[in-house]
Structures are given as C-alpha cells and as structure tokens.
mmCIF file of C-alpha atoms in Angstrom:
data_model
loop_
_atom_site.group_PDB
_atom_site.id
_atom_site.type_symbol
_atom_site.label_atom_id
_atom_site.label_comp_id
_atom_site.label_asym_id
_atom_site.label_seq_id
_atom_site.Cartn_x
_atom_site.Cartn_y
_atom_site.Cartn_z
ATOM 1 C CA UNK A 17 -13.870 -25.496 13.585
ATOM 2 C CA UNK A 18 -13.964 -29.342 12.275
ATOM 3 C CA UNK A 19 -15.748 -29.111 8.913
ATOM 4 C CA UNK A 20 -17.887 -31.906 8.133
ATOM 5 C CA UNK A 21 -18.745 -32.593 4.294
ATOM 6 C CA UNK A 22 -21.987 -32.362 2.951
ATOM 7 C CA UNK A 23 -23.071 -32.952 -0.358
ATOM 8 C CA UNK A 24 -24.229 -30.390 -2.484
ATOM 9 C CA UNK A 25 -24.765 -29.719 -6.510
ATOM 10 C CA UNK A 26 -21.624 -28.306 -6.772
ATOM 11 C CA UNK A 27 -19.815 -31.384 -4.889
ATOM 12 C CA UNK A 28 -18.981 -30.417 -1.240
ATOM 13 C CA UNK A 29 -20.344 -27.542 0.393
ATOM 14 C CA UNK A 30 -18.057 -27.084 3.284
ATOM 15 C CA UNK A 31 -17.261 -23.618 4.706
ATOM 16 C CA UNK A 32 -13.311 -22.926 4.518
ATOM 17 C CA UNK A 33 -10.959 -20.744 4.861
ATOM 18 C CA UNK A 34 -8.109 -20.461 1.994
ATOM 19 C CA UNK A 35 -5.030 -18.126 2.134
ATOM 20 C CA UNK A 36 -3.176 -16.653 -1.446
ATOM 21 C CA UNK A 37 -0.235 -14.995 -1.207
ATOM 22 C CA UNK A 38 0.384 -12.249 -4.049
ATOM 23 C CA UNK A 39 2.665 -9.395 -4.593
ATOM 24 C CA UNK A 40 1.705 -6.151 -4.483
ATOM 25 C CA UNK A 41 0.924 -5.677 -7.778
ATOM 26 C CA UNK A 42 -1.003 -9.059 -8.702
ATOM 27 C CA UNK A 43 -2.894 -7.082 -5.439
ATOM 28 C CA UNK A 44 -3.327 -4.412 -7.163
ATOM 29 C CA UNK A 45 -5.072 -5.712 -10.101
ATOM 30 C CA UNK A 46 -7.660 -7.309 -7.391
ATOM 31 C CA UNK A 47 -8.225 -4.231 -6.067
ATOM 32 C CA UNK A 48 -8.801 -2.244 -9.247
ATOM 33 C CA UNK A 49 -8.711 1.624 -9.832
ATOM 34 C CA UNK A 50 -10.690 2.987 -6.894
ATOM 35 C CA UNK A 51 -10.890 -0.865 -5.329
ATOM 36 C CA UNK A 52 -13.712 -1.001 -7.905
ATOM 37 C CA UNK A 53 -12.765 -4.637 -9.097
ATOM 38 C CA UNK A 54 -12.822 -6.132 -5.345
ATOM 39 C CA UNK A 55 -15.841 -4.502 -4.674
ATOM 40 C CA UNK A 56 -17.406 -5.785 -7.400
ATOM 41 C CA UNK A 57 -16.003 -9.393 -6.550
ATOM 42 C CA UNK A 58 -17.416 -8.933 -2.856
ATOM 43 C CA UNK A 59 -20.514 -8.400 -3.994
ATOM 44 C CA UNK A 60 -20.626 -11.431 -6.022
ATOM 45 C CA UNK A 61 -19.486 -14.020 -3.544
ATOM 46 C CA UNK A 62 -20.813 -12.223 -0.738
ATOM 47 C CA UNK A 63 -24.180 -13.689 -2.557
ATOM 48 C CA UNK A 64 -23.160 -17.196 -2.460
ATOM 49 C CA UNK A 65 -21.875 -16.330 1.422
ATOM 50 C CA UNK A 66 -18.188 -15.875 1.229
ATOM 51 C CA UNK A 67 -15.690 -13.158 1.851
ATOM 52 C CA UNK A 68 -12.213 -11.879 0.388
ATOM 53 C CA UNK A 69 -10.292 -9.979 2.922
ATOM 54 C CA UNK A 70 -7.224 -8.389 2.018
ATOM 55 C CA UNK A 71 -4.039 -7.783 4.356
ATOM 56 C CA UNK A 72 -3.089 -4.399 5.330
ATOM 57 C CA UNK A 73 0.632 -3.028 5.660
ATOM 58 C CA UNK A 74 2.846 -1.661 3.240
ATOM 59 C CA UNK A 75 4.487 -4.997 2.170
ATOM 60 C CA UNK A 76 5.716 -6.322 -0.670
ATOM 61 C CA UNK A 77 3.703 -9.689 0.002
ATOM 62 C CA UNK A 78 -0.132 -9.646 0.768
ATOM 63 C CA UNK A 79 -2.087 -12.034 2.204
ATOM 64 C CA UNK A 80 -5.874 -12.438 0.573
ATOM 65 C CA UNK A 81 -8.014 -14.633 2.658
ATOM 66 C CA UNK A 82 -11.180 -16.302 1.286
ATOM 67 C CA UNK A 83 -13.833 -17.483 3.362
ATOM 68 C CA UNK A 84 -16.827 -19.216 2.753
ATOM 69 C CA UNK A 85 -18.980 -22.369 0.971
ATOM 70 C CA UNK A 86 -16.432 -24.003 -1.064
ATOM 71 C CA UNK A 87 -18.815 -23.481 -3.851
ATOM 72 C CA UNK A 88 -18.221 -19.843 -3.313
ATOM 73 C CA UNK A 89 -14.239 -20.184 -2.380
ATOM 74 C CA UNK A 90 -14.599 -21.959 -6.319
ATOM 75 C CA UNK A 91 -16.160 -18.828 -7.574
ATOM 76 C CA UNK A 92 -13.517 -16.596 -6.081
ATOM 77 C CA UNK A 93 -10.841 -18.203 -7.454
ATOM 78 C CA UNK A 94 -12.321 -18.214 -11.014
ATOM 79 C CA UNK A 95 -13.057 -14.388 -11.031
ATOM 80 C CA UNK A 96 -9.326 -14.098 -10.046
ATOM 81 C CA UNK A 97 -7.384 -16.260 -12.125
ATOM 82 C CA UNK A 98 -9.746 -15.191 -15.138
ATOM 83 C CA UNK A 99 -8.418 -11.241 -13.970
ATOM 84 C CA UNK A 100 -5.202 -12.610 -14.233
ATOM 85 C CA UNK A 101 -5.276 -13.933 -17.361
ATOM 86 C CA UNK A 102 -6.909 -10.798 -18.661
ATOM 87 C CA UNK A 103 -3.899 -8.884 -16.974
ATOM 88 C CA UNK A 104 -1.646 -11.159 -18.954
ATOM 89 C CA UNK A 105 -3.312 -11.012 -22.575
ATOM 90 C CA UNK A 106 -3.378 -6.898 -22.088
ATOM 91 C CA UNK A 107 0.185 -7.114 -20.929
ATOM 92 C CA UNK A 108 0.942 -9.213 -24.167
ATOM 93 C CA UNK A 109 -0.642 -6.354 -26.454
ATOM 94 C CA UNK A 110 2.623 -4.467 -25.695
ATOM 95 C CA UNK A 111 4.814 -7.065 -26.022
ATOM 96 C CA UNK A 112 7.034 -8.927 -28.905
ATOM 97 C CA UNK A 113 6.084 -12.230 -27.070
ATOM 98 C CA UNK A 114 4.189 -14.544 -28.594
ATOM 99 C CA UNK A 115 3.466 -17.859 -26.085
ATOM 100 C CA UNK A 116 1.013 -17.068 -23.227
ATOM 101 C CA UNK A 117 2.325 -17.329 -20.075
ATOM 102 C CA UNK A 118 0.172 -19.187 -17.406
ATOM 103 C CA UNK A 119 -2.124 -17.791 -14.811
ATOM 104 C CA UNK A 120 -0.106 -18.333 -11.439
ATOM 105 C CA UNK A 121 -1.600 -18.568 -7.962
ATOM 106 C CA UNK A 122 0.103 -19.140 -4.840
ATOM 107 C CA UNK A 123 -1.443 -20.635 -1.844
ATOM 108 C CA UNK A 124 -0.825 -20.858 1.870
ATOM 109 C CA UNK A 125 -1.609 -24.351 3.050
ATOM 110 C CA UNK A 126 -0.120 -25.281 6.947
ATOM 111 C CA UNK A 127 2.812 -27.391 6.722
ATOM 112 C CA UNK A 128 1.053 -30.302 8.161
ATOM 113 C CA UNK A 129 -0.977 -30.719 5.171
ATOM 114 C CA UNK A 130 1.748 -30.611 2.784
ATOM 115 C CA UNK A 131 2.329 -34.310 2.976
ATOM 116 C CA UNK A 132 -1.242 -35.425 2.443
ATOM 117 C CA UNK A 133 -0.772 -33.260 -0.775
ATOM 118 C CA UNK A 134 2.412 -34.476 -1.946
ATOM 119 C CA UNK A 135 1.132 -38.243 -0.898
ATOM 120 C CA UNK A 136 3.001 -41.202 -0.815
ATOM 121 C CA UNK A 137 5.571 -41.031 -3.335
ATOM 122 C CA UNK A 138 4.335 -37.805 -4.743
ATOM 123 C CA UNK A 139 1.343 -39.773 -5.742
ATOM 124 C CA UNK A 140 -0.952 -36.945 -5.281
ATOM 125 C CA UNK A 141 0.681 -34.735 -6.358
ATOM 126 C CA UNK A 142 1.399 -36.111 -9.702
ATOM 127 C CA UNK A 143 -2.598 -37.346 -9.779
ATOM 128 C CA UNK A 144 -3.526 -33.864 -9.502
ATOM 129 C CA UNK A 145 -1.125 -32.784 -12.314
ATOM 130 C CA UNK A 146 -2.257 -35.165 -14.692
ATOM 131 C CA UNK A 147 -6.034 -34.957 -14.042
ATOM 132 C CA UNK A 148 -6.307 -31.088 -14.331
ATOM 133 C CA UNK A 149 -3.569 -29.892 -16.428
ATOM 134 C CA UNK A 150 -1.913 -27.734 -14.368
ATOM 135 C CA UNK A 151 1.315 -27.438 -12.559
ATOM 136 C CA UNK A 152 1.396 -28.023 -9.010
ATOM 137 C CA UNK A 153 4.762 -27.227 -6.895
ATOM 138 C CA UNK A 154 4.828 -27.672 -2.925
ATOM 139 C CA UNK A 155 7.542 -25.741 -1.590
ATOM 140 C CA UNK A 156 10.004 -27.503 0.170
ATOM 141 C CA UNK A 157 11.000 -24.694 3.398
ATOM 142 C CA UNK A 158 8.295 -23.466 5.680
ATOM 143 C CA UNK A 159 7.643 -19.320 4.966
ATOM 144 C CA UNK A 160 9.845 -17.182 7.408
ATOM 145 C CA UNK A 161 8.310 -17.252 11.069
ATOM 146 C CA UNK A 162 5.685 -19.617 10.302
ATOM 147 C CA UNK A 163 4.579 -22.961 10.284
ATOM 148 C CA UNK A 164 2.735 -22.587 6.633
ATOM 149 C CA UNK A 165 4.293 -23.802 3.288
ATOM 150 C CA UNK A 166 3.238 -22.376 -0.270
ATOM 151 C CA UNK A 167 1.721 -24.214 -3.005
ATOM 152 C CA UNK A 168 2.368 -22.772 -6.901
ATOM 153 C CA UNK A 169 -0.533 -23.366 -8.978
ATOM 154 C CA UNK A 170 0.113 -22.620 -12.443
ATOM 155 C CA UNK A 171 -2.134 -23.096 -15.728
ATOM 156 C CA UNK A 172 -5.032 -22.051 -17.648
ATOM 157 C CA UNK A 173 -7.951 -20.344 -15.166
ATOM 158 C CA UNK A 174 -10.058 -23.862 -15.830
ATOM 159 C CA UNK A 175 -7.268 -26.093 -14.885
ATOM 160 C CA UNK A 176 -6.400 -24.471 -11.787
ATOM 161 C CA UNK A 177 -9.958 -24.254 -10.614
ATOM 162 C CA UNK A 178 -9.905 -27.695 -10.510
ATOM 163 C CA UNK A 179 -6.943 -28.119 -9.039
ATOM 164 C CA UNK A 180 -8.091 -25.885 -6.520
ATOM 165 C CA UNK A 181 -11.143 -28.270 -5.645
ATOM 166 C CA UNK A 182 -8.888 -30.899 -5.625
ATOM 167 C CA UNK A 183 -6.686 -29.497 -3.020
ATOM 168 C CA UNK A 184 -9.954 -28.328 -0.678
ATOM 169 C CA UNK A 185 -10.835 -32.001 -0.851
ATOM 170 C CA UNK A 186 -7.142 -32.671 0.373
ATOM 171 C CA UNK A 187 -7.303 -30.362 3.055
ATOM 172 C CA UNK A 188 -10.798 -31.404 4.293
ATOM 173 C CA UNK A 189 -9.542 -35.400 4.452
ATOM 174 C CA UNK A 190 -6.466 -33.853 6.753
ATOM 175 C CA UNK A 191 -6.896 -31.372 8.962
ATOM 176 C CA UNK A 192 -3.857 -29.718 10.011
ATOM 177 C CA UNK A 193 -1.704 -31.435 13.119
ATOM 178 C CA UNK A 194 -1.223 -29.194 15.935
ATOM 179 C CA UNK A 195 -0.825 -25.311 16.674
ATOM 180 C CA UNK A 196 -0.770 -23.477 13.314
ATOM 181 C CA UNK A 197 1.737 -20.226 13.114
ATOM 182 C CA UNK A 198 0.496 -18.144 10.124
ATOM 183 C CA UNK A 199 2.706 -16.137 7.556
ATOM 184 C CA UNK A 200 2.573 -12.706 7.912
ATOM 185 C CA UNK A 201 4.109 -10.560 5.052
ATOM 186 C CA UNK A 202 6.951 -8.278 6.668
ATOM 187 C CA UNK A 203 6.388 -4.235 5.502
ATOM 188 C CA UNK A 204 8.913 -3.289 2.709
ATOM 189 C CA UNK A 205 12.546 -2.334 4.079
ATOM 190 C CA UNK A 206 12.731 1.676 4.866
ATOM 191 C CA UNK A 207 16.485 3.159 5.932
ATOM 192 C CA UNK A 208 17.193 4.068 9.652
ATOM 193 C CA UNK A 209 19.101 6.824 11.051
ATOM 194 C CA UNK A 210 20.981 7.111 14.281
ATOM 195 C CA UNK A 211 20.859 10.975 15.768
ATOM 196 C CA UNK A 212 21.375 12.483 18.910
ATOM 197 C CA UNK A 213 20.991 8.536 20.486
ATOM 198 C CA UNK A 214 17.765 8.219 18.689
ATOM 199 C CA UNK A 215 17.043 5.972 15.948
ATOM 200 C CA UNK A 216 14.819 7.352 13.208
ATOM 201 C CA UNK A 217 13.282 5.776 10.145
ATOM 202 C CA UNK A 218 12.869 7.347 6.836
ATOM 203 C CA UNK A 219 9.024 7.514 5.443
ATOM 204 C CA UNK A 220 8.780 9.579 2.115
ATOM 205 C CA UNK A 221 10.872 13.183 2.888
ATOM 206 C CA UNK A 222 10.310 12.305 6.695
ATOM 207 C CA UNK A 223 12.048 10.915 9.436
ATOM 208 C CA UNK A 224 9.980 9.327 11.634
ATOM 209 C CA UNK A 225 10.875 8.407 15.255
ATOM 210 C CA UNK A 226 11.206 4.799 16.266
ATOM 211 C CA UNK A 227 11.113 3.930 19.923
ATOM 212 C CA UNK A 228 11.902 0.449 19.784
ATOM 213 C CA UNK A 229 15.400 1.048 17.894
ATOM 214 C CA UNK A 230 16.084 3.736 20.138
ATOM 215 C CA UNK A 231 16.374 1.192 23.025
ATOM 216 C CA UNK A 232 18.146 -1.346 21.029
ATOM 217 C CA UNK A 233 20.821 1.809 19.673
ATOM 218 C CA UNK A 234 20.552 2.673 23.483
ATOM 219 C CA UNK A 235 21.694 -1.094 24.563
ATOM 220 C CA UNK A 236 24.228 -1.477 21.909
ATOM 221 C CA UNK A 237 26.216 1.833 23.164
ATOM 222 C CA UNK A 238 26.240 0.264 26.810
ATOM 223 C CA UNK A 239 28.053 -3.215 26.006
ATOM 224 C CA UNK A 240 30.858 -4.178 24.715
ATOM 225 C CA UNK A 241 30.401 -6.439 21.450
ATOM 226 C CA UNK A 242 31.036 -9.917 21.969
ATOM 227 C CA UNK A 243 33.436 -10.840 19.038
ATOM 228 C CA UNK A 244 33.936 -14.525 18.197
ATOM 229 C CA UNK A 245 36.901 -16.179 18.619
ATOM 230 C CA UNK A 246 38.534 -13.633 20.104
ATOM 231 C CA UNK A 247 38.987 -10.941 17.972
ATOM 232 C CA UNK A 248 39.207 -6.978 19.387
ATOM 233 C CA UNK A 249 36.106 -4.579 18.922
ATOM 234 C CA UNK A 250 36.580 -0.812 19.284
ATOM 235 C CA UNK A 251 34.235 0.082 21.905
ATOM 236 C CA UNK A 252 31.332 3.265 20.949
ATOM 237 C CA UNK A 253 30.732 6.213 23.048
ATOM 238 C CA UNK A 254 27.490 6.974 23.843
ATOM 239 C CA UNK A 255 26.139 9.575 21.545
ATOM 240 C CA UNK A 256 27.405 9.068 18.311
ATOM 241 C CA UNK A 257 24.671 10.483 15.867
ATOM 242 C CA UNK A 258 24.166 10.156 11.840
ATOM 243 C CA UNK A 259 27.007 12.782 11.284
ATOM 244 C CA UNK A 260 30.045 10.395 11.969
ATOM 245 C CA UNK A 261 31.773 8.905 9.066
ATOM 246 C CA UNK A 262 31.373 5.591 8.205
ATOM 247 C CA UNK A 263 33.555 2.906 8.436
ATOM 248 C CA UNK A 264 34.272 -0.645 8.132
ATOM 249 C CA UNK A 265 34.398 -3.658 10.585
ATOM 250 C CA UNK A 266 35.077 -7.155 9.984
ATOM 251 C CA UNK A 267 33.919 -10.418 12.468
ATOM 252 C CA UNK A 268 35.402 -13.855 11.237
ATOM 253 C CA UNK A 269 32.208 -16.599 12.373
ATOM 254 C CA UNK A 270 32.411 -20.418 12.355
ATOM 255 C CA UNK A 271 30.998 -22.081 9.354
ATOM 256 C CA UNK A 272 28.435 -24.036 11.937
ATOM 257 C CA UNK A 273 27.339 -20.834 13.054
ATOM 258 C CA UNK A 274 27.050 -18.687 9.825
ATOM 259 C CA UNK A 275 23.612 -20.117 9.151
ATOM 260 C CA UNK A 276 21.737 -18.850 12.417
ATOM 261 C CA UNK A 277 23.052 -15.393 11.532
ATOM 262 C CA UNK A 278 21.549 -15.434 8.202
ATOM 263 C CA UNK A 279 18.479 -17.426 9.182
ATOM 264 C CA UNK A 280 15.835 -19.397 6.407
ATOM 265 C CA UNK A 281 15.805 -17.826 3.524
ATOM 266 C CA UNK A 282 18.249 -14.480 4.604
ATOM 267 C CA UNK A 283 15.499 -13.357 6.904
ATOM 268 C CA UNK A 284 17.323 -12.704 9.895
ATOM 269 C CA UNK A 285 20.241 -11.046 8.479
ATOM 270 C CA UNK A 286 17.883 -9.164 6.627
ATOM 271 C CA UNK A 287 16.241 -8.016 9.851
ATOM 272 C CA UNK A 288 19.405 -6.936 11.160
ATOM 273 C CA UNK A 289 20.647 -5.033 7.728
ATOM 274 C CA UNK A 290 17.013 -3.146 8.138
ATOM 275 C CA UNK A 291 16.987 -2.740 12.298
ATOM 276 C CA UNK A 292 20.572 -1.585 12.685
ATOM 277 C CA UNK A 293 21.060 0.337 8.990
ATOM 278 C CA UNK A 294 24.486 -1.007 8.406
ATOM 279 C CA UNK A 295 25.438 -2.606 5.147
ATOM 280 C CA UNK A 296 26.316 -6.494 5.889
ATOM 281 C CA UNK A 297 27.948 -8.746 3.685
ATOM 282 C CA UNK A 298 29.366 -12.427 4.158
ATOM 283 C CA UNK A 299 31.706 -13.516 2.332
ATOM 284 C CA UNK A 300 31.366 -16.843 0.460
ATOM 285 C CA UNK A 301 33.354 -19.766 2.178
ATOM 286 C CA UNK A 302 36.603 -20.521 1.209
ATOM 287 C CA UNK A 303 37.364 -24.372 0.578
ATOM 288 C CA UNK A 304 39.677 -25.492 3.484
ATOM 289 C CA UNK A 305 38.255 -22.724 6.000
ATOM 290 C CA UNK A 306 36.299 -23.288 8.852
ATOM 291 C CA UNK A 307 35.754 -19.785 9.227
ATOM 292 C CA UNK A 308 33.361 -16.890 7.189
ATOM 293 C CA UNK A 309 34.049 -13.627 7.164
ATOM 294 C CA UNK A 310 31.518 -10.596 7.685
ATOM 295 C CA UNK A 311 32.205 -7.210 6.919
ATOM 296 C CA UNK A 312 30.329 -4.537 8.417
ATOM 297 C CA UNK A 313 29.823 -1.063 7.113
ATOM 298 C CA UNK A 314 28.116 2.359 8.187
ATOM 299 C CA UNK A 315 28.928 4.591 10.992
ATOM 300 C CA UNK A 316 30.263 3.557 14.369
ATOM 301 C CA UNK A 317 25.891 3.777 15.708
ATOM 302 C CA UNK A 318 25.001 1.335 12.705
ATOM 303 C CA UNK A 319 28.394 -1.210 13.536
ATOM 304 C CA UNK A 320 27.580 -1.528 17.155
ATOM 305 C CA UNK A 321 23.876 -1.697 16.410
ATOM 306 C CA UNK A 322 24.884 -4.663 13.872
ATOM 307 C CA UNK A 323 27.295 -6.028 16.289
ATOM 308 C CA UNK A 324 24.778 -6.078 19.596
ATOM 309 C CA UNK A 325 22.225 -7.828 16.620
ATOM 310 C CA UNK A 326 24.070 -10.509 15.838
ATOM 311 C CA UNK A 327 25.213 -11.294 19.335
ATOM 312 C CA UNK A 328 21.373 -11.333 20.331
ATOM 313 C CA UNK A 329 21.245 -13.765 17.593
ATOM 314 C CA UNK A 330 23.934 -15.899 18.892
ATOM 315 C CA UNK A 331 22.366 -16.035 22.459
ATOM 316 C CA UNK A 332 19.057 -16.680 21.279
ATOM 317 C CA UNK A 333 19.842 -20.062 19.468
ATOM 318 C CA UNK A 334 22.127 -20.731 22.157
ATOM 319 C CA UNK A 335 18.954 -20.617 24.593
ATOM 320 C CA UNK A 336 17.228 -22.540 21.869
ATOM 321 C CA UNK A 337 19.792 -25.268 21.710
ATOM 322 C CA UNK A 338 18.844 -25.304 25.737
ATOM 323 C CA UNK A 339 15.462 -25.341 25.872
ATOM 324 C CA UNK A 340 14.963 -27.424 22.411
ATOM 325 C CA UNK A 341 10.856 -27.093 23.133
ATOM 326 C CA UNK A 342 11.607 -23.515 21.915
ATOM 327 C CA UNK A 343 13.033 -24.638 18.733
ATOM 328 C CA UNK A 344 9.511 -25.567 17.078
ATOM 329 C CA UNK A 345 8.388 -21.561 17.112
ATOM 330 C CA UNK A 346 11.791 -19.695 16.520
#
C-alpha cells in the first residue's frame, strides 16, 4: 500500500503499520494479569481505528505490531511508554537507586529506511535528538534472517512520542526499496535427545518427538563427516541412542571460514548448538595462526549431528559464493 499524506488536526493522518520489538517481560507488562492491560489498550485505539497485535511463540523476543491512523499509532505508543515508566517508578520502590532510568522502546524499521533516518552525515539523526530530547540509536547489523534493522528510542514517554512522529514522517518521505524480509523472533532454546535413531526435544518433564531432527540425526549417521584440511573423523554407527557416553572432538577451520560457521550475531552456531545438542566452543584466534580450533562435545549422535551441521553450513555458502543472487536472502 503507498500511503499518501493527508492533513489532519493531529498533523498527518496516514494509516501505518509500526513494528516494536520487546522481551518477554516488557510483553508481559502489555499484556497485564489476565491480558487485562492490552485489552483495555485495544479498546482504546480500536476507537480511533488501530490495532496492537502481539506475536505468538514461546520466544524470548516478541514482535508487537501497531496498525492504524498515525494519530492512533501516537496514542499507542503513549499508553505504552507511560506503562513503562510506571513499571520503572514501581520497580524503583524496591530499589536503593535513586536516578530514573529512561523509558526504552525498540523499533523495527526495514533496512532501507535506515539511511533516510540516519541522513546525510547523521544529520537526522542528530536533528531528531536535539529537537525531542531523546536518544535515538540505529543499529548498525541487519536482525538475524532479515532485512529489518532496530531503532533504540530512549527518554521520557513525551520525548519519545515525538520522536516517534518524527520517525513516521521519515518513513512516509521513504518508502522502503525493494522486497522486505521481516524479523521473526526464534522460540527460546529447549535440549534435544538422540534415542533409538530418533531425536527428541525436551518440553517441561516431556520429551517430545521431533521429525525434522530425526532425518537430519538419520543423514548424519549415513555420511562420513567432511573434516577440513584433512584431519581424520571416527565414523558413527547407525543407532547410537542418548545412553552412550560423551566425548570430545576437535575440527581445526580457516580463519576466512570461521565466520560463516558462527553466522551474524552467533546465530548459526547457535542453531547448530540447539539442532544437534552438542556443546560447541571456538576457541579465540591465536596471533600468527591461520587456523581456529572447535571443540565438540556430547555423545557420538550429538558430534556427528554437529559435524553433518557445520558441513551443511560450509556447502551452503559455498553455493552462495556460486550463485551470489542468493547471497541477498541467506
């Protein structure tokens, strides 16, 4: 949809659509005992046309999406960062500290916006600073498997209200360039076990089958590793289940490569720590070496799970490095 600006009382009356990302427990205070407080906020933008969804998934990151007028987006924001604050001067009653921290909101604006926010020289930027009082911060790395940066409002509930108009005004002036990937919030870590060639993950006192490991486990047993420069693997039978000792492995990787296996911001080695359940560290480098090492521990299931991971990782960029139109969405 191409907004178009029209004037209105409050200034422009535009519908948009604005994305905060909060943790689960600034969430939580949104929501309210019984999701009381977000009802009540629904009802009171839903007057002025607007909505507040809020993400599902249990993840430590949710995404709240506001939709609507951008008189009513305003009026959203103010009932939250005014909840905030209240969350911070109750939190205070308990505490020796004495200085009020600021409210803090974090938005999710497409990276091809970012500039036109920053402007020429950080001119905007530092405009919007100085006119409102508040602290704006535009982060420099995209958010993992998106194409959408955040921006760290932080300040008194007035001052980022108007910051907050400032930035629509922004963002209506320059639409975003091109195909927009959204962030979506991963779910929290849970462990996985390997048993009787399944893989399992652990939900509350349960173990809950998981199909899509089960292949991977499945794939891992069939091939042999590929080890970098050369070194020997010990190749898994089939079969080996969550009652085999664990043990330790190491891989020795080339400096230029390290950073594919750990990916922007540790999400990828993350994702293979959590799909494979081995324990992965990498060491730091060591000055003179063009090597890293990584050491590799769990039970023979979790190793070659790990091992079969990082391979997958290898071939992917390799394919990437190939085809570079591929490079824009990996």
């Amino acid at each position: 949809m191409e907004p178009t600006k029209v004037q209105s009382e409050g200034g422009l009356n535009v519908t948009l659509t604005i994305r905060l990302l909060m943790h689960g427990k600034e969430v939580g205070s949104i929501i309210g005992k019984k999701g009381e407080t977000v009802k009540k906020m629904r009802e009171e933008v839903l007057q002025s046309g607007a909505r507040i969804n809020i993400s599902e998934g249990n993840c430590p990151e949710r995404i709240v999406t506001i939709t609507g007028p951008t008189d009513a987006i305003f009026k959203a924001f103010a009932m939250i960062a005014y909840k905030f604050e209240e969350d911070i001067i109750n939190s205070m009653s308990n505490s020796p500290a004495t200085s009020k921290p600021p409210v803090t909101l974090r938005l999710v604006v497409p990276a091809s916006q970012c500039g036109s926010l920053i402007g020429k020289g950080g001119s905007k930027i530092k405009e919007m600073r100085e006119s409102t009082g508040s602290q704006v911060q535009v982060a420099g790395d995209m958010l993992p498997n998106s194409t959408e940066r955040a921006v760290t409002i932080s300040g008194a509930p007035e001052a980022i209200i108007q910051c907050v108009k400032q930035i629509c005004v922004v963002m209506l002036e320059s639409p975003p360039k091109g195909a927009t990937i959204p962030y979506r919030p991963k779910p929290a870590s849970t462990p996985v076990l390997f048993s009787g060639g399944q893989a399992y993950t652990i939900q509350g006192q349960y173990a809950i089958p998981h199909p899509d490991l089960t292949k991977l486990h499945q794939l891992a047993m069939q091939q042999t590793p590929f080890t970098p420069l050369g070194q020997t693997t010990p190749a898994f039978p089939a079969g080996l289940d969550a009652s085999n000792q664990a043990s330790t492995h190491e891989l020795t990787i080339p400096n230029d490569l390290i950073g594919c296996i750990i990916g922007r911001q540790g999400t990828k080695i993350n994702e293979i720590r959590q799909m494979s359940g081995a324990q992965i560290k990498i060491a730091n480098a060591m000055e003179g070496s063009s090597e890293r090492q990584i050491t590799i521990t769990g039970t023979p299931a979790n190793i070659s799970l790990a091992q079969y991971l990082i391979n997958a990782r290898f071939r992917d960029v390799a394919a990437m490095w190939n085809d570079p139109s591929s490079m824009t969405t990996s």
